[in-house]
CSV table of C-alpha atoms in Angstrom, one decimal:
chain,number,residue,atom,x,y,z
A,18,UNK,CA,14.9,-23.8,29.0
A,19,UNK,CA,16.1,-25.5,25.8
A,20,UNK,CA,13.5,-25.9,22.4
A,21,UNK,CA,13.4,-29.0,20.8
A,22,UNK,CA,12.7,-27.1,17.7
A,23,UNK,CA,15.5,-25.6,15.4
A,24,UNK,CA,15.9,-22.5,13.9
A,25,UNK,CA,13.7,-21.5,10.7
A,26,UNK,CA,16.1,-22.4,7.4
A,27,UNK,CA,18.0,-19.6,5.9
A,28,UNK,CA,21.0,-18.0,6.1
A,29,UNK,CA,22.6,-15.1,8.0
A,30,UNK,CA,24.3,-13.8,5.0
A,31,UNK,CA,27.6,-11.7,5.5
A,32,UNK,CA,28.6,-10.2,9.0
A,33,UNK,CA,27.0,-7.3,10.0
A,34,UNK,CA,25.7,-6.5,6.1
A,35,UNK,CA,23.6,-10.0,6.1
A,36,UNK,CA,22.2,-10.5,3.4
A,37,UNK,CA,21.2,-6.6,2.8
A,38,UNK,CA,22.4,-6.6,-1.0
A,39,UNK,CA,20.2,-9.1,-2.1
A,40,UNK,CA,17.1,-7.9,-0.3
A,41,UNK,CA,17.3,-4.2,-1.4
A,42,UNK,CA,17.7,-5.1,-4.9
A,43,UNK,CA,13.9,-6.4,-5.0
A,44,UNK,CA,12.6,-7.4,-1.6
A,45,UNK,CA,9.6,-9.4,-3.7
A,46,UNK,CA,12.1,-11.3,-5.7
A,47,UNK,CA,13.9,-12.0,-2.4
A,48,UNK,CA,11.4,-13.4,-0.2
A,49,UNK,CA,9.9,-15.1,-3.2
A,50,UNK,CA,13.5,-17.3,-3.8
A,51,UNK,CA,14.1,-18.1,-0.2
A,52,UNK,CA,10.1,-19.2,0.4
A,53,UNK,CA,10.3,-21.6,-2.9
A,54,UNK,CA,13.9,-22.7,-1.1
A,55,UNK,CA,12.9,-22.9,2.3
A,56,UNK,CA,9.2,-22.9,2.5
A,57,UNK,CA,6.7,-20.5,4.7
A,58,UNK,CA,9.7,-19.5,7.3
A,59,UNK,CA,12.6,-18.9,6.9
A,60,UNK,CA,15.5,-16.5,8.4
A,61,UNK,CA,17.7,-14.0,7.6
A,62,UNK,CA,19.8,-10.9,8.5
A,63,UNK,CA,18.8,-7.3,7.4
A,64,UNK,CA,21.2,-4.5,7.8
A,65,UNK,CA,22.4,-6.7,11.3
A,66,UNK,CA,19.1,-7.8,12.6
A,67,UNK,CA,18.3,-11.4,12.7
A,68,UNK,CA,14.9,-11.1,11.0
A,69,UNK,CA,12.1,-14.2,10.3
A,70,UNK,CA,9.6,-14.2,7.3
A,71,UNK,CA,6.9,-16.0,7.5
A,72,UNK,CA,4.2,-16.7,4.3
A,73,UNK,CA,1.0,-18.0,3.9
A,74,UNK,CA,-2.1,-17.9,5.5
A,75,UNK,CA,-1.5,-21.0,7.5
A,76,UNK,CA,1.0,-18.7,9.2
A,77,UNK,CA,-0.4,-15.7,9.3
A,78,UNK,CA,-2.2,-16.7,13.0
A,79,UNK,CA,1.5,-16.3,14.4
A,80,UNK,CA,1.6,-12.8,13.5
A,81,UNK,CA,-1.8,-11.4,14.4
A,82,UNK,CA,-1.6,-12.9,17.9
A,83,UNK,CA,-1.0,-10.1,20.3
A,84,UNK,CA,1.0,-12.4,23.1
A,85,UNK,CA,3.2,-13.5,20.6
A,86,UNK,CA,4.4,-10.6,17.9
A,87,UNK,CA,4.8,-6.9,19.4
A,88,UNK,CA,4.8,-3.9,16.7
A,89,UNK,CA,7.0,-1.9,19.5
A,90,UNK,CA,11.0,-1.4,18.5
A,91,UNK,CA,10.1,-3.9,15.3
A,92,UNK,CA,10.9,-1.4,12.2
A,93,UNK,CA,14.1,-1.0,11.2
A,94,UNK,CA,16.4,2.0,12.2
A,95,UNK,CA,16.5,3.0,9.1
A,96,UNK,CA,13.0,2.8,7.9
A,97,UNK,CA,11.8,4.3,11.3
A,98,UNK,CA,13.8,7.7,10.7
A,99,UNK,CA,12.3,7.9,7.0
A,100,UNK,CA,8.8,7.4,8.5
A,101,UNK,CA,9.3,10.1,11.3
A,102,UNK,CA,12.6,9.2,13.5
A,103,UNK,CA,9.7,8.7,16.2
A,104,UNK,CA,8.0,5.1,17.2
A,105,UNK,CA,5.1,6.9,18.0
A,106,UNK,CA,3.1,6.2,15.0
A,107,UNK,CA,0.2,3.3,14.9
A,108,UNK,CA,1.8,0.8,13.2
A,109,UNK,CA,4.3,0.2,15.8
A,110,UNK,CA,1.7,0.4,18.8
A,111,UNK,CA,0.1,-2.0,21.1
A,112,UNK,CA,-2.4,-2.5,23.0
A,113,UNK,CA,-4.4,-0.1,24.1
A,114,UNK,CA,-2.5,2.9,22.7
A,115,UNK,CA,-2.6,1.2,19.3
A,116,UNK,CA,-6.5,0.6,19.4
A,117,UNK,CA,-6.9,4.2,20.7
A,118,UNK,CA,-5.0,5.3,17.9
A,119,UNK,CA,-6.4,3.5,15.5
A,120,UNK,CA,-10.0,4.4,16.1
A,121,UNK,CA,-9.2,7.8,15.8
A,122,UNK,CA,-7.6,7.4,12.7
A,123,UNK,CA,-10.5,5.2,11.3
A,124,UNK,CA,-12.6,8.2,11.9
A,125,UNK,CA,-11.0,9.4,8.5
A,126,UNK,CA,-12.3,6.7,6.8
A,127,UNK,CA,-15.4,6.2,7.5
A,128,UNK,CA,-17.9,5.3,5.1
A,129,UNK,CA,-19.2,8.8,5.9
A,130,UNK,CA,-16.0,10.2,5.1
A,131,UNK,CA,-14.9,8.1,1.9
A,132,UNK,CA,-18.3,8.7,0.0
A,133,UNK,CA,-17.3,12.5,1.0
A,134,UNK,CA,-14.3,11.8,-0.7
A,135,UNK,CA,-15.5,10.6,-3.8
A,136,UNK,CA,-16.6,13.9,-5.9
A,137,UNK,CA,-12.8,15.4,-5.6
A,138,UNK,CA,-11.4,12.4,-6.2
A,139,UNK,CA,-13.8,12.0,-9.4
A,140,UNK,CA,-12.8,15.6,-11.1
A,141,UNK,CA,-8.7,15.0,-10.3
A,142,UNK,CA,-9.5,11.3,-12.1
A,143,UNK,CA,-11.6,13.0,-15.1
A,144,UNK,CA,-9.2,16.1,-15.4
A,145,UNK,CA,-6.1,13.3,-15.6
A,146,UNK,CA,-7.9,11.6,-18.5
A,147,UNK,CA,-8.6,14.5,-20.2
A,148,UNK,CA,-5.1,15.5,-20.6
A,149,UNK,CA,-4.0,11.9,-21.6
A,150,UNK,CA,-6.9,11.5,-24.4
A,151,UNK,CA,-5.2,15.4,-25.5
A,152,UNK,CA,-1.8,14.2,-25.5
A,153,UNK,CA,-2.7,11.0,-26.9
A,154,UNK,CA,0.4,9.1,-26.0
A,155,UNK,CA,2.7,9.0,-23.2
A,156,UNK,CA,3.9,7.6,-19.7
A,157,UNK,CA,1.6,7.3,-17.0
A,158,UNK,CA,3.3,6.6,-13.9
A,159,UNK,CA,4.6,10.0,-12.7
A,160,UNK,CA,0.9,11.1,-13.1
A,161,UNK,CA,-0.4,8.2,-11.2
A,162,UNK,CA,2.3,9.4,-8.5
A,163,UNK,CA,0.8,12.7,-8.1
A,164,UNK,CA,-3.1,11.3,-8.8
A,165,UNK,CA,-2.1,9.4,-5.5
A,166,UNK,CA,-1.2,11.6,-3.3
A,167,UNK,CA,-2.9,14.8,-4.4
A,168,UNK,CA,-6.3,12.8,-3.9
A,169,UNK,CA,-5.0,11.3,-0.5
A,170,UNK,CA,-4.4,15.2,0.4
A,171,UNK,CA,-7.3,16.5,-0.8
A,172,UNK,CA,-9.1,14.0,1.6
A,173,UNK,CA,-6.8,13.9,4.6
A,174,UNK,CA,-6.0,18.0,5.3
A,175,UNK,CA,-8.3,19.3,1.9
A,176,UNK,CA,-5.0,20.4,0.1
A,177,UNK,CA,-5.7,22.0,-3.0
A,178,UNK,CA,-3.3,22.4,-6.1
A,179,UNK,CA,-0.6,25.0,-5.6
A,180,UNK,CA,2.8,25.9,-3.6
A,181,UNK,CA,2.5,23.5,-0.4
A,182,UNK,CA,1.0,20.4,-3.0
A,183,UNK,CA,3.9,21.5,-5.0
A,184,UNK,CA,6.3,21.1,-2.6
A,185,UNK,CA,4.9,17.5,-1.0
A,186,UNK,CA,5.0,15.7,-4.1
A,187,UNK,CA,8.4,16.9,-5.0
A,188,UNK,CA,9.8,15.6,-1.5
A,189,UNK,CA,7.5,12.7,-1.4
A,190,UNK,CA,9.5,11.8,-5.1
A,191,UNK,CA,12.6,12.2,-3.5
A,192,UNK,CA,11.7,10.1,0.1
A,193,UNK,CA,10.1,7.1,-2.1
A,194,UNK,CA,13.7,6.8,-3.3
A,195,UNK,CA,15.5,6.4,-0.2
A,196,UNK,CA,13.7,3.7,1.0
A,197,UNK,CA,15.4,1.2,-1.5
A,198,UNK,CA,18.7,2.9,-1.2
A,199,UNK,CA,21.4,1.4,1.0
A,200,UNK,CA,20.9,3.5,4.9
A,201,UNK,CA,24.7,5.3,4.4
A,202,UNK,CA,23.2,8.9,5.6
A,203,UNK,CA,26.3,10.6,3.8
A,204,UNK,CA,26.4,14.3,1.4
A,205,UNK,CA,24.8,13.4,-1.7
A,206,UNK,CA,23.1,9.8,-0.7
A,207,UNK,CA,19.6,9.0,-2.0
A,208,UNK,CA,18.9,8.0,1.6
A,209,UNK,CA,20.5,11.7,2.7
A,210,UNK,CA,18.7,13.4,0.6
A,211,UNK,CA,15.5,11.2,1.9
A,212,UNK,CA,16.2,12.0,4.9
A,213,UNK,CA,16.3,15.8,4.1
A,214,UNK,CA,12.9,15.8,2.1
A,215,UNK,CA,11.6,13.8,5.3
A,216,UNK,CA,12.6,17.1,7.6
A,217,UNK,CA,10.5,19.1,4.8
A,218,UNK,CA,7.9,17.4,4.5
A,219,UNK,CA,7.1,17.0,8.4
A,220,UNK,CA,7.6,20.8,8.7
A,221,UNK,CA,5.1,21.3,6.1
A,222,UNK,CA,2.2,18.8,7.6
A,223,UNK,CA,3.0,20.1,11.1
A,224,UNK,CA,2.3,23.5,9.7
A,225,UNK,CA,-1.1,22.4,8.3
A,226,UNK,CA,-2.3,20.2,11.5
A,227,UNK,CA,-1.6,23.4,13.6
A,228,UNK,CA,-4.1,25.6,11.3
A,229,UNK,CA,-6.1,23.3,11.5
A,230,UNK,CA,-6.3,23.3,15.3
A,231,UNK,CA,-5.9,26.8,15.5
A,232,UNK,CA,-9.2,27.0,12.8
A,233,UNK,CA,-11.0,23.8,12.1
A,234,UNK,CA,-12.1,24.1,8.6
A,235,UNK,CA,-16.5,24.4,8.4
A,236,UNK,CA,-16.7,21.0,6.6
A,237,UNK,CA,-14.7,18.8,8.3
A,238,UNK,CA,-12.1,17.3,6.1
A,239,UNK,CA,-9.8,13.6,7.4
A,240,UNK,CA,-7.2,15.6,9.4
A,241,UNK,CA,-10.4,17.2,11.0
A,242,UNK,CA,-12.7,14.2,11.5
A,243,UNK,CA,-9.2,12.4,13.4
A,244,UNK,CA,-8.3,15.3,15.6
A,245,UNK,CA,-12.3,15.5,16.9
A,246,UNK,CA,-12.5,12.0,17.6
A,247,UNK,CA,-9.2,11.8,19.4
A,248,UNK,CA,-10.1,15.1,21.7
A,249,UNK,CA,-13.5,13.1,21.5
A,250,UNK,CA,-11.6,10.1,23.3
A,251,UNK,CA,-9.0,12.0,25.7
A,252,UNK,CA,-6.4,11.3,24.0
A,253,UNK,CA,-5.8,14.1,21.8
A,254,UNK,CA,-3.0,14.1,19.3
A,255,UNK,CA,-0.2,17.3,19.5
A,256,UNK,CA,0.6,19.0,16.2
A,257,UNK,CA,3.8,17.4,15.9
A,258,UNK,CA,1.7,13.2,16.4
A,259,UNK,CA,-0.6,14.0,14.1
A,260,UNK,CA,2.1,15.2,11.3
A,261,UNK,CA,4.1,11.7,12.0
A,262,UNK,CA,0.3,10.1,11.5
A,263,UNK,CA,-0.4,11.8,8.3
A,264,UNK,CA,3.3,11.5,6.9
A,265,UNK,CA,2.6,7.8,7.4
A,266,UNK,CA,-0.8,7.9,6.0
A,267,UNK,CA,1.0,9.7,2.1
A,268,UNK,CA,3.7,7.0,2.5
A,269,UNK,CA,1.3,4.1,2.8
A,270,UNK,CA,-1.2,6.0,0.4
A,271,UNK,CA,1.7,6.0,-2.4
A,272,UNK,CA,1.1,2.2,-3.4
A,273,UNK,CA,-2.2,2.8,-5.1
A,274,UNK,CA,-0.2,4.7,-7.9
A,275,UNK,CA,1.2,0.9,-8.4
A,276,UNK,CA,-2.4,-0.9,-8.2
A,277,UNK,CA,-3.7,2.1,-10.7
A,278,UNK,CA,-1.0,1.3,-13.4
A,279,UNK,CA,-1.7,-2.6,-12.8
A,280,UNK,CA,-5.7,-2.0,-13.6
A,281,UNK,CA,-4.5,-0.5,-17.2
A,282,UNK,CA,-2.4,-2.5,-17.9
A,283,UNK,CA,-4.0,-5.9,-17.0
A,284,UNK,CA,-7.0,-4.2,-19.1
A,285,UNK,CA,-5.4,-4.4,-21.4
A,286,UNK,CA,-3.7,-8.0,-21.6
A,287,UNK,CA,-7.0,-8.9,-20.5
A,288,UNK,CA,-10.0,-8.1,-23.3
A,289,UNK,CA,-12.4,-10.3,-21.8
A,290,UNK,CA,-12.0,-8.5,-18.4
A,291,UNK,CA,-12.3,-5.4,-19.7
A,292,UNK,CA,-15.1,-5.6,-22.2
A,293,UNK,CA,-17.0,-7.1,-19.5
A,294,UNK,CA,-16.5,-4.6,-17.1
A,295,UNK,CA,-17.3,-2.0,-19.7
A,296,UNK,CA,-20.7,-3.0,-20.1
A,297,UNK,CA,-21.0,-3.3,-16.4
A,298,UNK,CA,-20.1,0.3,-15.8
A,299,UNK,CA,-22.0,1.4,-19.1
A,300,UNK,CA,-25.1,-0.2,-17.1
A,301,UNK,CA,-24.7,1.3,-13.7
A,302,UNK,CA,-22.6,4.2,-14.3
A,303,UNK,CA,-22.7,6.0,-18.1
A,304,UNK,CA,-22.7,8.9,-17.2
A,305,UNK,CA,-22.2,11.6,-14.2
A,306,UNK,CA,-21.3,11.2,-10.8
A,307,UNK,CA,-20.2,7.7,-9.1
A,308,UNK,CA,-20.8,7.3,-5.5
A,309,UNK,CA,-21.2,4.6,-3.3
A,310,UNK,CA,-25.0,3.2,-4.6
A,311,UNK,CA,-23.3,3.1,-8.1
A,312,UNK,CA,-20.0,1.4,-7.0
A,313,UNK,CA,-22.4,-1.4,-5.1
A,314,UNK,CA,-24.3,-1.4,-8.2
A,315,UNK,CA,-21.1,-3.8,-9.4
A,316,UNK,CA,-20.0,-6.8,-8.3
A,317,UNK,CA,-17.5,-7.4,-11.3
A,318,UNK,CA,-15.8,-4.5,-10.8
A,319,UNK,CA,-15.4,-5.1,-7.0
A,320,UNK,CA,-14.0,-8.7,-8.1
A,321,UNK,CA,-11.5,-6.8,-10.7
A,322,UNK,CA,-10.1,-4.7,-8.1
A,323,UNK,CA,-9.9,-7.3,-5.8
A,324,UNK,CA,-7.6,-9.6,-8.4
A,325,UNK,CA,-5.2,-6.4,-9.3
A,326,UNK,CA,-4.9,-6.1,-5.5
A,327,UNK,CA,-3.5,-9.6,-5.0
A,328,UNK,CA,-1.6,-9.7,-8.0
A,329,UNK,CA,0.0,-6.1,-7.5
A,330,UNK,CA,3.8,-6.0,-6.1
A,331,UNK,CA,3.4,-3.3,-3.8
A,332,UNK,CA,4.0,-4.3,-0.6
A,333,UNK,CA,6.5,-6.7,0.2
A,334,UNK,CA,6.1,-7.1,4.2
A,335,UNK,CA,4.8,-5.8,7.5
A,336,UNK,CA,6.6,-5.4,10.1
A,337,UNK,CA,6.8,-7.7,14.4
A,338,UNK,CA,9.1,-8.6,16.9
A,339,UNK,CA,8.6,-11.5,18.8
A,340,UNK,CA,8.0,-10.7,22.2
A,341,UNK,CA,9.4,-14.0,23.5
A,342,UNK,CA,10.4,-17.5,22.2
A,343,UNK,CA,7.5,-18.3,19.6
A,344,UNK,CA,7.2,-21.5,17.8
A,345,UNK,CA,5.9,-21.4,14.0
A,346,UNK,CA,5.6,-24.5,11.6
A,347,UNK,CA,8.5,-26.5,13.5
A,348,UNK,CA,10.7,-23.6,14.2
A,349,UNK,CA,11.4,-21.7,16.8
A,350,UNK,CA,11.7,-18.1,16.5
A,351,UNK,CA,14.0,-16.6,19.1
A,352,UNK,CA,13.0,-13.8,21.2
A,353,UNK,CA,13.4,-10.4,20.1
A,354,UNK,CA,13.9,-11.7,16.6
A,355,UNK,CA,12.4,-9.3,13.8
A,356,UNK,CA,9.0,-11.2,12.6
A,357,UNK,CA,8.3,-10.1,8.7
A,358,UNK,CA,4.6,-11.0,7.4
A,359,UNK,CA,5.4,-11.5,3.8
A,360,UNK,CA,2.2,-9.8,2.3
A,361,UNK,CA,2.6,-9.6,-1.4
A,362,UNK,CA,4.0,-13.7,-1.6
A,363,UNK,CA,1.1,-14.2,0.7
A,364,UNK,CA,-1.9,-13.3,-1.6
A,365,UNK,CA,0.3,-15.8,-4.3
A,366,UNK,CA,-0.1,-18.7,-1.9
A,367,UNK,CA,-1.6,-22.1,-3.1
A,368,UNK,CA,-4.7,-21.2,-1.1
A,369,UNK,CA,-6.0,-19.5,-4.4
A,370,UNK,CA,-6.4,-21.6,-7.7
A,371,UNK,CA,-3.5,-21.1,-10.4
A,372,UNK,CA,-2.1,-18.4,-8.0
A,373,UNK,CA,-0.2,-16.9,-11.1
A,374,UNK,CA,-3.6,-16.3,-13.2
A,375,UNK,CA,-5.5,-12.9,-13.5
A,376,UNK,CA,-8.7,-14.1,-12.9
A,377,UNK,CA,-11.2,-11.9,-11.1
A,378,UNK,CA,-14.0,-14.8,-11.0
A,379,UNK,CA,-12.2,-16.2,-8.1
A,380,UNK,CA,-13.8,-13.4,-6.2
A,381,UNK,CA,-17.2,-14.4,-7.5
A,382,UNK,CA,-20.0,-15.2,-4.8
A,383,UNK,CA,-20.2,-18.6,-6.3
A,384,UNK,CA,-16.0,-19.3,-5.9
A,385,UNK,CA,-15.2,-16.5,-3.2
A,386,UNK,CA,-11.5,-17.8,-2.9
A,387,UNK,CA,-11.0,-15.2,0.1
A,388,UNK,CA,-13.0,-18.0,2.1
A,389,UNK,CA,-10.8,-20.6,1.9
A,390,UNK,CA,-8.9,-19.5,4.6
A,391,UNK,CA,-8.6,-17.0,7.4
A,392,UNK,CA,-7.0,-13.6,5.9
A,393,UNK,CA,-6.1,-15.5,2.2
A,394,UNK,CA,-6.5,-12.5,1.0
A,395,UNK,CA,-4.3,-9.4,2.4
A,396,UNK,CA,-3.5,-6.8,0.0
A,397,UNK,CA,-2.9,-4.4,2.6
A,398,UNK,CA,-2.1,-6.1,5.2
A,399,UNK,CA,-4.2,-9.1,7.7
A,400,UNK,CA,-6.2,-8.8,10.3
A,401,UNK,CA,-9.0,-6.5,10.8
A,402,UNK,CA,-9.3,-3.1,10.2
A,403,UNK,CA,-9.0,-1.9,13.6
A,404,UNK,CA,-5.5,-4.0,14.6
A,405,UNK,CA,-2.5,-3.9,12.0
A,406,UNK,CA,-4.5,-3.5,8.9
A,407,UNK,CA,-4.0,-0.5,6.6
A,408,UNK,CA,-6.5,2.5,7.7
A,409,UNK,CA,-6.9,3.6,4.4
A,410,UNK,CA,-7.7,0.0,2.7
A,411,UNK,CA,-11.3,1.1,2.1
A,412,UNK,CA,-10.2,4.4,0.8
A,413,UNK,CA,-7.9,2.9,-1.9
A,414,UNK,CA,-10.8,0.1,-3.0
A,415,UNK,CA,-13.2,3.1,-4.1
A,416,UNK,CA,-10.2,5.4,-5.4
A,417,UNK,CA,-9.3,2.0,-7.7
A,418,UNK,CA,-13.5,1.6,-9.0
A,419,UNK,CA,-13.3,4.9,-9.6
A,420,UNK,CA,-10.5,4.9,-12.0
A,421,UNK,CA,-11.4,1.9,-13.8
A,422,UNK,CA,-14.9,3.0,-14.0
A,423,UNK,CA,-14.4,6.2,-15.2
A,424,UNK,CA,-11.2,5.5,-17.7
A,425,UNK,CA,-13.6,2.8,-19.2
A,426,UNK,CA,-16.6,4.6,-20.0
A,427,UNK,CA,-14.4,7.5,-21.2
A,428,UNK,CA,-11.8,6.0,-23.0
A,429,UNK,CA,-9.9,3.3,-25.1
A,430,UNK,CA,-6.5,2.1,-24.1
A,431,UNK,CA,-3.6,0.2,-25.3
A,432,UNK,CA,0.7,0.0,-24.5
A,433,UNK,CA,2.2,0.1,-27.7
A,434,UNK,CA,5.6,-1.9,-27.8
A,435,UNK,CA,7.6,-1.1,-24.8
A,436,UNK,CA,9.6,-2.6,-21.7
A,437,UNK,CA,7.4,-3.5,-19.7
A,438,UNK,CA,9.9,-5.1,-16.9
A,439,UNK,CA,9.6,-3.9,-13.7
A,440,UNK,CA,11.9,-1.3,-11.8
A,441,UNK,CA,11.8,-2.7,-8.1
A,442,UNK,CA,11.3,0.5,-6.1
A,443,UNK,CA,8.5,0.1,-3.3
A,444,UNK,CA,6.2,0.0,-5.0
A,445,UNK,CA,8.0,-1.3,-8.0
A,446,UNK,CA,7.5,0.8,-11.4
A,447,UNK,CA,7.5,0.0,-15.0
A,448,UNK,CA,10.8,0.6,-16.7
A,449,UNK,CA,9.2,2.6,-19.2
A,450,UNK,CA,6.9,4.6,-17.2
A,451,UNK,CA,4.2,2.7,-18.7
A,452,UNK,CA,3.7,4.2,-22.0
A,453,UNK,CA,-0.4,3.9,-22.8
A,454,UNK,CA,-1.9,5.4,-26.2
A,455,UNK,CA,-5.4,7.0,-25.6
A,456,UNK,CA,-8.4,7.0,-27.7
A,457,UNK,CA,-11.7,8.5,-26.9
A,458,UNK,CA,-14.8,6.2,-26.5
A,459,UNK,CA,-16.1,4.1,-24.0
């Protein structure tokens, strides 16, 4: 039956390439343009595939509604084979499978779990700054990479420095790369060679989710906790699932390397911020271990993480497929179409004052900006934490209070003179490798 509506704006860009170019050079930059042009939807072509972003919370209904947007078949080919090669992974589930999934995988992040978390993640943070305040100068980003995921494997399988750590964060370095590299699988390609370090890496986390079903460690680590709660459930996960789950898990876990630079450097452009927050942490947490009472202990801090989460460029979309004809703000989006929720150009919508500013009193019980509108706020995706919403959101808010916490009542911080442009990787990285000089104090 015909649609009185039209088509969202936009353009299908060049045959079978679309508009590919553009979008890989900085997908933020990208959906930014065409929004400003076209407004909260708007169409293109990616690699092929007709594809629809939509912005905004006014929009974001569209995408958490179940009869209208399925997760099934709506990656891209050539994401899909860095993630795994496999759809069987919870962000492209539905229904039932995807909530039975989920749960399970929640069970690594329970509040339990996370404040379990929180000592390992404390001495890897401490023992970071300690080298920094010895070297006194330098580039932080490639140890933010490794701070990220060695934590996130410390908590998920209780992977301790050595050979197999080694080996992860070398081929997680080389797959972060292939994901903004054109999909030519050829000798010699970034997106080859991703595709290689993808093989390794799933070898190497199938290996450790069959010792650990062969011998489940005494104190359950996050691997653990998920495969006793799916056996709990009936639906227990095979070595080769659960590798593809925790492969996705280090992927998605990568971007708080990004939100972990922004807190130092908005720190610093931000004095007020900072010297505030230091005397909130001096007052709650001076000295010894931070845990959960401690990190409730301050509301300012929870605000400041909350504004370097909006304002961070780490993620630029999640991914849907419409499941038939959908209409969206006087469009209508064909069926089968590829259905992008823009999340990073979301959390700068109008919905927020002076969208542009650092201000982490818009998070203040008397403001609360996330109230203005259902899922205003998505850092990590919308909805709740058991549907499409990162499993590990909670996980990356403590690791983030953590590290400000603890580099503020350790340390003093500026960048000396540097580029400070943005290299747009996913998530993008600072030219210079964000070069921070360290003095000791808090």
């Amino acid at each position: 039956m015909a649609t009185a509506n039209p088509l969202p704006p936009g353009s299908n860009g060049l045959p079978l390439l679309g508009e590919t170019l553009a979008f890989v050079k900085n997908p933020f930059a990208f959906i930014h343009e065409r929004r400003t042009r076209f407004g909260d939807v708007f169409r293109t072509s990616i690699l092929g595939s007709p594809t629809v972003f939509i912005a905004g919370p006014k929009r974001v209904g569209t995408w958490l509604d179940p009869a209208k947007i399925q997760r099934e078949g709506a990656m891209p080919a050539n994401l899909l084979a860095l993630f795994g090669g496999n759809p069987d992974i919870v962000p492209l589930l539905d229904g039932q499978a995807h909530a039975q999934r989920k749960r399970s995988l929640l069970a690594e992040f329970s509040a339990e779990a996370v404040a379990g978390y929180l000592p390992g993640v404390q001495l890897r943070i401490e023992a970071l700054l300690a080298k920094w305040l010895a070297n006194g100068q330098g580039p932080v980003t490639a140890d933010l990479k490794t701070l990220a995921i060695e934590s996130l494997a410390g908590a998920i399988f209780d992977l301790e420095p050595g050979e197999e750590l080694s080996r992860l964060l070398a081929d997680n370095a080389i797959l972060a790369k292939a994901f903004v590299a054109l999909p030519f699988n050829l000798p010699g390609t970034a997106y080859a060679r991703g595709l290689q370090a993808r093989d390794r890496i799933l070898a190497l986390l199938e290996e450790i989710v069959r010792r650990h079903i062969d011998a489940p460690p005494a104190e359950p680590d996050g691997l653990a906790r998920i495969l006793a709660a799916a056996q709990a459930a009936g639906a227990p996960l095979d070595a080769k699932t659960a590798a593809r789950e925790m492969h996705h898990f280090l992927l998605a876990g990568m971007i708080v390397y990004a939100e972990l630079a922004a807190t130092l450097r908005v720190l610093h452009e931000h004095p007020e911020v900072r010297e505030r927050l230091r005397a909130e942490v001096l007052a709650h947490a001076a000295t010894g271990a931070i845990g959960p009472a401690q990190l409730r202990a301050m509301p300012y801090l929870m605000q400041v993480v909350d504004e370097v989460k909006r304002i961070c460029p780490n993620v630029p979309m999640t991914f849907g497929r419409a499941k038939g004809a959908i209409e969206v703000g006087g469009y209508t989006v064909p069926q089968g179409c590829l259905v992008m929720m823009a999340v990073h150009e979301s959390n700068l919508d109008p919905v927020f004052t002076a969208p542009e500013k650092f201000d982490p009193d818009r998070f203040s019980l008397e403001r609360d900006e996330k109230q203005r509108a259902p899922d205003a706020f998505m850092p990590q995706g919308a909805g709740a934490l058991t549907f499409h919403k990162c499993a590990g959101y909670d996980f990356a808010t403590v690791m983030m209070q953590l590290f400000a916490a603890l580099a503020l009542r350790t340390a003093k911080w500026e960048l000396p003179a540097q580029d400070l442009s943005l290299q747009w990787v996913v998530p993008p990285e600072h030219k210079s490798g964000l070069v921070v000089r360290w003095t000791k104090g808090g």
